Amino acid sequence: MTVATGLAIGSTPASDLATQAVAQAMQRAGISHANSVLLFLSADFAHDPQPALLAASRQSQCMQIVGCSAAGIFTEHDWVLDSPAAAAMVFGGALSLSAVHTPAHDDLILALTAPNAIDTNWIGAPGQRLGAVSGDATGRGPYKVWRGGKVSASGRCEMTIQGVRGVMGVSQGIRALTAPTEVTQVDGFDLLSLGRQSALNLLARELPLEVRELDHIPLHLIMAAVTFGEPSSAFFEGRYRLVQVIATNPDDRSVTLSARLNEGDKLFWALRQPLAAERNMRVTLDRTEQLLAATPQFGLLFSSMGRGPAFYGGTDRDLQLLTARYPDMPLIGFYGNGEIGWLNSANQLLQYSTVLGLFTDHV
């Protein structure tokens, strides 16, 4: 399979970094021209990525340059945060990136969007979407998406990878604190009660001792997990979506969430924890490999800014686990502000998650 990656880091113009990254990838792939290039640039070049796109096109001798700017980028060789960088994956031989026209239900689609272009209808369109939001933790900034060697006016991009078969895995990586419990009272974004108990009381009672001893509940680590299907097995089968906790309200013992819930929903409180995330990533790798039923020949990985090196104490354990299992497998991705993945038979906009795509040319 003709695919390879390159990564260039340094305080030089974006065009130079893009040229270096593409040249590295083409040398590793053993090709003189590429059919398509997946190019990710660090946030340093978000304002004006066009010189880098032109340079990548010249170096690869192709026009199909696809990608986005992001707060952090990586390949199988290294990850980069807070430094100017370019990461490239080149496709040659029978492989190429192609625009989406009328996707089938089970088509795997690379989906990228800028923060100001998020569209739930677009995310929920046909096909199984694999990708992320090209923003930082603030959800703001001049982040851009490109295709065909030009910045996308819509701020979005959807492509299929021709010549391969791919599968997707999603790791949400949390520790469950409670069993799924019925939502019994809500008021807008405020969750008032679960199973006829006050939402805050149930949460506070189940927090680990080391968290309860803190002066304030660490809201960035606490999540509400809304289940799909049979609640009793939802956690172990990954059938849930995470909803961020915005505030706790001692006066009425409610919890304010980032999304509206409905009475009758089933929810469990969860804790974002590095060890739990690492364990879940191992399970996700196992499941995804079983679905592929072949040794993957390259991969795409999209991870939350909230689940990168900072979360793991300075090392990206998700990336480490993947590269340890598949040494030298070409891999590219970025850290974003929302992940797009197929979960519970629907495309979802996820939080604090990692979405993985593995690909092979074996039918």
Coordinates of C-alpha atoms in Angstrom, one line a residue:
M1 CA 0.0 0.0 0.0
T2 CA 1.4 3.4 -1.0
V3 CA 0.9 5.6 2.0
A4 CA 3.3 7.4 4.3
T5 CA 3.6 10.4 6.6
G6 CA 6.0 13.2 7.3
L7 CA 6.3 15.7 10.2
A8 CA 8.2 19.0 10.1
I9 CA 8.7 21.3 13.1
G10 CA 10.5 24.6 13.3
S11 CA 10.3 28.4 13.3
T12 CA 10.1 28.7 9.5
P13 CA 7.4 29.8 7.1
A14 CA 4.4 27.5 6.7
S15 CA 5.3 26.8 3.1
D16 CA 8.7 25.5 4.1
L17 CA 7.3 23.2 6.8
A18 CA 4.6 21.9 4.4
T19 CA 7.2 21.2 1.7
Q20 CA 9.4 19.3 4.3
A21 CA 6.5 17.2 5.6
V22 CA 5.3 16.2 2.2
A23 CA 8.9 15.5 0.9
Q24 CA 9.5 13.2 3.9
A25 CA 6.2 11.4 3.3
M26 CA 6.9 10.9 -0.4
Q27 CA 10.4 9.6 0.2
R28 CA 9.1 7.1 2.7
A29 CA 6.3 6.0 0.3
G30 CA 8.9 5.8 -2.6
I31 CA 6.8 7.9 -5.0
S32 CA 7.6 10.9 -7.1
H33 CA 4.1 12.3 -7.1
A34 CA 1.0 11.8 -5.0
N35 CA -2.6 11.3 -5.8
S36 CA -3.8 13.1 -2.7
V37 CA -2.3 14.7 0.5
L38 CA -3.8 14.9 3.9
L39 CA -2.2 18.0 5.5
F40 CA -2.6 19.3 9.0
L41 CA -1.0 22.6 10.1
S42 CA -0.4 24.0 13.6
A43 CA -2.5 26.9 14.9
D44 CA 0.4 29.3 14.0
F45 CA -0.7 29.2 10.3
A46 CA -4.5 29.3 10.8
H47 CA -4.8 32.9 9.7
D48 CA -3.3 32.2 6.2
P49 CA -2.7 28.6 5.3
Q50 CA -2.8 29.2 1.6
P51 CA 1.1 29.4 1.1
A52 CA 1.4 26.0 2.8
L53 CA -1.3 24.5 0.6
L54 CA 0.4 25.8 -2.5
A55 CA 3.8 24.4 -1.4
A56 CA 2.3 21.0 -0.6
S57 CA 0.7 20.9 -4.0
R58 CA 3.9 21.8 -5.7
Q59 CA 5.9 19.2 -3.8
S60 CA 3.4 16.4 -4.3
Q61 CA 2.5 17.4 -7.8
C62 CA -1.2 17.0 -7.1
M63 CA -4.1 19.4 -6.4
Q64 CA -6.0 17.3 -3.9
I65 CA -4.7 18.8 -0.6
V66 CA -7.1 18.1 2.2
G67 CA -6.9 19.0 5.9
C68 CA -7.2 21.7 8.5
S69 CA -5.3 23.8 11.1
A70 CA -5.4 22.6 14.7
A71 CA -4.1 23.4 18.1
G72 CA -1.9 20.3 18.0
I73 CA -0.9 17.7 15.4
F74 CA 0.9 14.4 15.3
T75 CA 2.0 11.4 13.2
E76 CA 3.3 8.0 14.4
H77 CA 6.7 9.7 14.9
D78 CA 5.8 12.4 17.4
W79 CA 3.1 14.9 18.6
V80 CA 3.5 18.7 18.6
L81 CA 1.8 21.3 20.7
D82 CA 2.7 25.0 21.0
S83 CA 5.2 24.9 18.1
P84 CA 4.9 25.7 14.4
A85 CA 4.6 22.4 12.6
A86 CA 3.1 20.6 9.6
A87 CA 2.0 16.9 9.3
A88 CA 1.4 15.2 6.0
M89 CA 0.1 11.8 4.8
V90 CA 0.5 11.1 1.1
F91 CA -1.6 8.7 -0.9
G92 CA -0.2 7.0 -4.0
G93 CA -0.8 3.9 -6.2
A94 CA -4.5 2.9 -6.0
L95 CA -5.2 5.2 -3.0
S96 CA -6.7 8.7 -3.2
L97 CA -9.0 11.1 -1.4
S98 CA -12.2 11.8 -3.2
A99 CA -15.2 14.2 -2.8
V100 CA -18.3 12.7 -1.3
H101 CA -21.4 12.6 -3.6
T102 CA -24.1 10.1 -2.6
P103 CA -22.6 8.1 0.3
A104 CA -24.0 4.7 1.3
H105 CA -25.1 4.1 4.9
D106 CA -21.9 2.2 5.7
D107 CA -19.4 4.3 3.8
L108 CA -16.6 5.6 6.0
I109 CA -16.2 9.4 5.5
L110 CA -13.4 11.7 6.6
A111 CA -15.3 14.7 8.1
L112 CA -13.5 17.9 9.2
T113 CA -15.1 21.2 10.3
A114 CA -14.0 24.5 11.7
P115 CA -15.6 25.6 15.1
N116 CA -17.8 28.3 13.5
A117 CA -19.1 25.8 10.9
I118 CA -20.4 23.0 13.1
D119 CA -23.7 21.8 11.6
T120 CA -25.6 19.0 13.3
N121 CA -27.5 18.2 10.0
W122 CA -24.2 17.9 8.2
I123 CA -22.7 15.6 11.0
G124 CA -25.9 13.5 10.8
A125 CA -25.9 13.1 7.0
P126 CA -25.6 9.6 5.5
G127 CA -22.3 7.7 5.9
Q128 CA -20.3 6.9 9.0
R129 CA -18.3 10.0 9.7
L130 CA -14.8 10.0 11.2
G131 CA -13.1 13.3 12.1
A132 CA -13.1 16.3 14.4
V133 CA -13.5 20.0 15.0
S134 CA -10.4 21.9 14.1
G135 CA -10.4 24.2 17.1
D136 CA -8.8 24.7 20.5
A137 CA -10.3 24.3 24.0
T138 CA -11.9 27.7 23.8
G139 CA -13.9 26.8 20.6
R140 CA -12.8 30.1 19.0
G141 CA -9.9 31.2 16.8
P142 CA -9.2 31.5 13.1
Y143 CA -9.2 27.8 12.4
K144 CA -9.7 26.7 8.8
V145 CA -10.5 23.6 6.7
W146 CA -9.3 23.0 3.1
R147 CA -9.8 20.7 0.2
G148 CA -8.7 20.7 -3.4
G149 CA -5.8 22.9 -2.3
K150 CA -8.0 25.8 -1.2
V151 CA -9.6 26.9 2.0
S152 CA -13.2 25.7 2.2
A153 CA -15.7 28.5 2.1
S154 CA -18.2 26.5 4.1
G155 CA -15.6 25.7 6.8
R156 CA -16.2 22.0 6.3
C157 CA -14.8 19.1 4.3
E158 CA -16.0 15.5 3.7
M159 CA -14.0 13.0 1.7
T160 CA -13.8 9.3 1.1
I161 CA -10.6 7.3 0.9
Q162 CA -10.6 5.3 -2.3
G163 CA -8.8 1.9 -2.6
V164 CA -9.2 0.8 1.0
R165 CA -11.6 -0.7 3.5
G166 CA -11.8 1.0 6.9
V167 CA -13.4 0.6 10.3
M168 CA -13.9 3.1 13.2
G169 CA -13.5 2.9 16.9
V170 CA -14.5 5.4 19.6
S171 CA -12.9 5.7 23.1
Q172 CA -14.8 7.9 25.5
G173 CA -12.5 6.8 28.4
I174 CA -14.4 7.5 31.6
R175 CA -14.9 5.9 35.0
A176 CA -18.5 5.3 35.8
L177 CA -19.5 6.6 39.3
T178 CA -23.1 5.5 39.4
A179 CA -25.4 3.0 37.7
P180 CA -27.7 4.4 35.0
T181 CA -30.6 6.2 36.6
E182 CA -33.8 7.7 35.2
V183 CA -34.0 11.5 34.7
T184 CA -37.1 12.4 36.7
Q185 CA -37.0 16.3 36.6
V186 CA -35.4 18.9 34.4
D187 CA -35.7 22.6 33.9
G188 CA -34.1 23.7 30.7
F189 CA -30.4 22.9 31.1
D190 CA -30.7 22.2 34.8
L191 CA -30.9 18.6 35.9
L192 CA -33.0 18.6 39.1
S193 CA -33.4 15.0 40.0
L194 CA -32.4 11.4 39.1
G195 CA -34.5 8.6 40.3
R196 CA -36.4 11.0 42.6
Q197 CA -33.1 12.1 44.3
S198 CA -31.6 15.5 43.8
A199 CA -29.0 15.4 41.0
L200 CA -26.3 17.1 43.1
N201 CA -26.8 14.9 46.1
L202 CA -26.4 11.7 44.0
L203 CA -23.3 13.1 42.3
A204 CA -21.6 14.3 45.5
R205 CA -22.3 11.0 47.4
E206 CA -20.6 9.0 44.7
L207 CA -17.5 11.1 44.1
P208 CA -14.2 9.4 45.1
L209 CA -12.8 10.4 48.5
E210 CA -9.9 12.3 46.9
V211 CA -12.3 14.4 44.9
R212 CA -14.7 15.0 47.8
E213 CA -11.9 16.3 49.9
L214 CA -11.2 19.2 47.4
D215 CA -12.5 22.6 48.1
H216 CA -14.5 22.6 44.8
I217 CA -15.8 19.8 42.6
P218 CA -13.5 19.7 39.5
L219 CA -16.2 20.3 36.9
H220 CA -13.8 19.7 34.0
L221 CA -13.4 16.1 35.1
I222 CA -17.1 15.3 35.9
M223 CA -19.4 14.2 33.1
A224 CA -23.0 13.2 32.7
A225 CA -23.3 10.1 30.5
V226 CA -26.6 9.6 28.7
T227 CA -27.1 6.0 27.7
F228 CA -28.5 4.5 24.4
G229 CA -30.5 1.2 24.4
E230 CA -30.3 -1.2 27.4
P231 CA -29.0 0.9 30.3
S232 CA -27.5 -2.0 32.3
S233 CA -24.8 -2.9 29.6
A234 CA -24.4 0.6 28.1
F235 CA -21.2 1.5 29.9
F236 CA -19.4 -1.7 29.1
E237 CA -20.5 -1.6 25.4
G238 CA -19.7 2.1 25.0
R239 CA -23.3 3.1 24.3
Y240 CA -23.4 6.5 25.8
R241 CA -22.7 10.1 25.0
L242 CA -20.9 12.5 27.3
V243 CA -22.5 15.8 28.4
Q244 CA -20.3 18.4 30.1
V245 CA -21.2 19.7 33.6
I246 CA -21.3 23.5 33.5
A247 CA -22.2 24.2 37.2
T248 CA -23.4 22.8 40.4
N249 CA -26.2 24.7 42.2
P250 CA -26.2 24.2 46.0
D251 CA -29.4 26.2 46.5
D252 CA -31.7 23.8 44.7
R253 CA -29.2 20.8 44.6
S254 CA -29.4 20.8 40.8
V255 CA -26.6 20.4 38.1
T256 CA -26.4 22.6 35.0
L257 CA -25.4 20.7 31.9
S258 CA -24.2 21.7 28.4
A259 CA -27.2 20.0 26.7
R260 CA -30.9 19.7 27.5
L261 CA -32.1 16.3 28.7
N262 CA -35.6 14.8 28.7
E263 CA -37.4 13.2 31.6
G264 CA -37.1 9.5 31.1
D265 CA -33.5 9.6 29.8
K266 CA -31.1 7.3 31.6
L267 CA -27.9 8.9 32.9
F268 CA -24.9 7.9 35.0
W269 CA -22.3 10.2 36.5
A270 CA -18.8 9.6 35.3
L271 CA -15.3 10.8 36.1
R272 CA -12.6 11.6 33.5
Q273 CA -9.6 9.7 34.7
P274 CA -6.3 8.9 32.8
L275 CA -6.1 5.3 34.0
A276 CA -9.8 4.7 32.9
A277 CA -9.1 6.4 29.6
E278 CA -6.1 4.2 28.9
R279 CA -8.0 1.0 29.7
N280 CA -10.8 2.1 27.5
M281 CA -8.4 2.8 24.6
R282 CA -7.0 -0.7 24.9
V283 CA -10.5 -2.1 24.6
T284 CA -11.3 0.2 21.6
L285 CA -8.1 -1.0 19.9
D286 CA -9.1 -4.6 20.4
R287 CA -12.7 -4.1 19.1
T288 CA -11.5 -2.1 16.1
E289 CA -8.9 -4.6 15.1
Q290 CA -11.5 -7.4 15.3
L291 CA -13.9 -5.4 13.1
L292 CA -11.1 -4.9 10.5
A293 CA -10.1 -8.6 10.6
A294 CA -6.8 -7.8 9.1
T295 CA -3.5 -6.0 10.0
P296 CA -4.1 -2.3 9.5
Q297 CA -1.9 -0.6 6.9
F298 CA -2.5 3.0 8.1
G299 CA -4.6 4.9 10.6
L300 CA -6.3 8.2 11.3
L301 CA -6.6 9.4 14.9
F302 CA -8.6 12.4 16.2
S303 CA -8.3 13.2 19.9
S304 CA -9.7 15.9 22.2
M305 CA -7.5 18.7 23.4
G306 CA -8.8 17.6 26.8
R307 CA -7.4 14.1 26.3
G308 CA -3.9 14.7 25.0
P309 CA -0.5 14.9 26.7
A310 CA -1.8 17.4 29.4
F311 CA -4.5 14.9 30.5
Y312 CA -2.0 12.0 30.6
G313 CA 0.7 14.0 32.5
G314 CA 2.9 15.0 29.6
T315 CA 2.7 11.8 27.4
D316 CA -0.1 10.9 24.9
R317 CA -0.9 7.4 26.1
D318 CA -3.6 6.9 23.4
L319 CA -0.9 7.6 20.7
Q320 CA 1.6 5.4 22.5
L321 CA -0.7 2.5 22.8
L322 CA -1.5 2.7 19.1
T323 CA 2.1 3.0 17.9
A324 CA 3.2 0.2 20.3
R325 CA 0.6 -2.2 18.8
Y326 CA 1.3 -1.2 15.2
P327 CA 5.0 -0.2 15.0
D328 CA 5.8 1.9 12.0
M329 CA 2.2 2.0 10.7
P330 CA 1.6 5.4 9.0
L331 CA -0.6 7.4 11.3
I332 CA -1.8 11.0 11.3
G333 CA -4.2 13.2 13.3
F334 CA -4.8 16.2 15.4
Y335 CA -6.1 17.5 18.8
G336 CA -9.4 19.3 18.4
N337 CA -12.4 20.7 20.1
G338 CA -14.9 18.0 19.5
E339 CA -14.7 14.6 17.8
I340 CA -17.0 13.2 15.1
G341 CA -17.6 9.5 15.3
W342 CA -20.2 6.7 14.6
L343 CA -21.8 5.6 17.8
N344 CA -25.0 3.7 18.5
S345 CA -25.8 3.6 14.8
A346 CA -25.6 7.4 14.3
N347 CA -23.0 10.1 13.8
Q348 CA -22.2 11.9 17.0
L349 CA -20.4 15.1 18.0
L350 CA -18.4 13.8 21.0
Q351 CA -16.5 15.5 23.8
Y352 CA -13.2 14.5 25.5
S353 CA -13.0 11.4 23.3
T354 CA -10.6 9.7 20.8
V355 CA -11.9 8.5 17.4
L356 CA -9.8 6.0 15.5
G357 CA -9.9 4.8 11.9
L358 CA -7.9 1.8 10.7
F359 CA -7.5 0.9 7.1
T360 CA -6.4 -2.0 4.9
D361 CA -6.5 -2.8 1.2
H362 CA -7.6 -6.4 2.0
V363 CA -11.2 -7.0 0.9

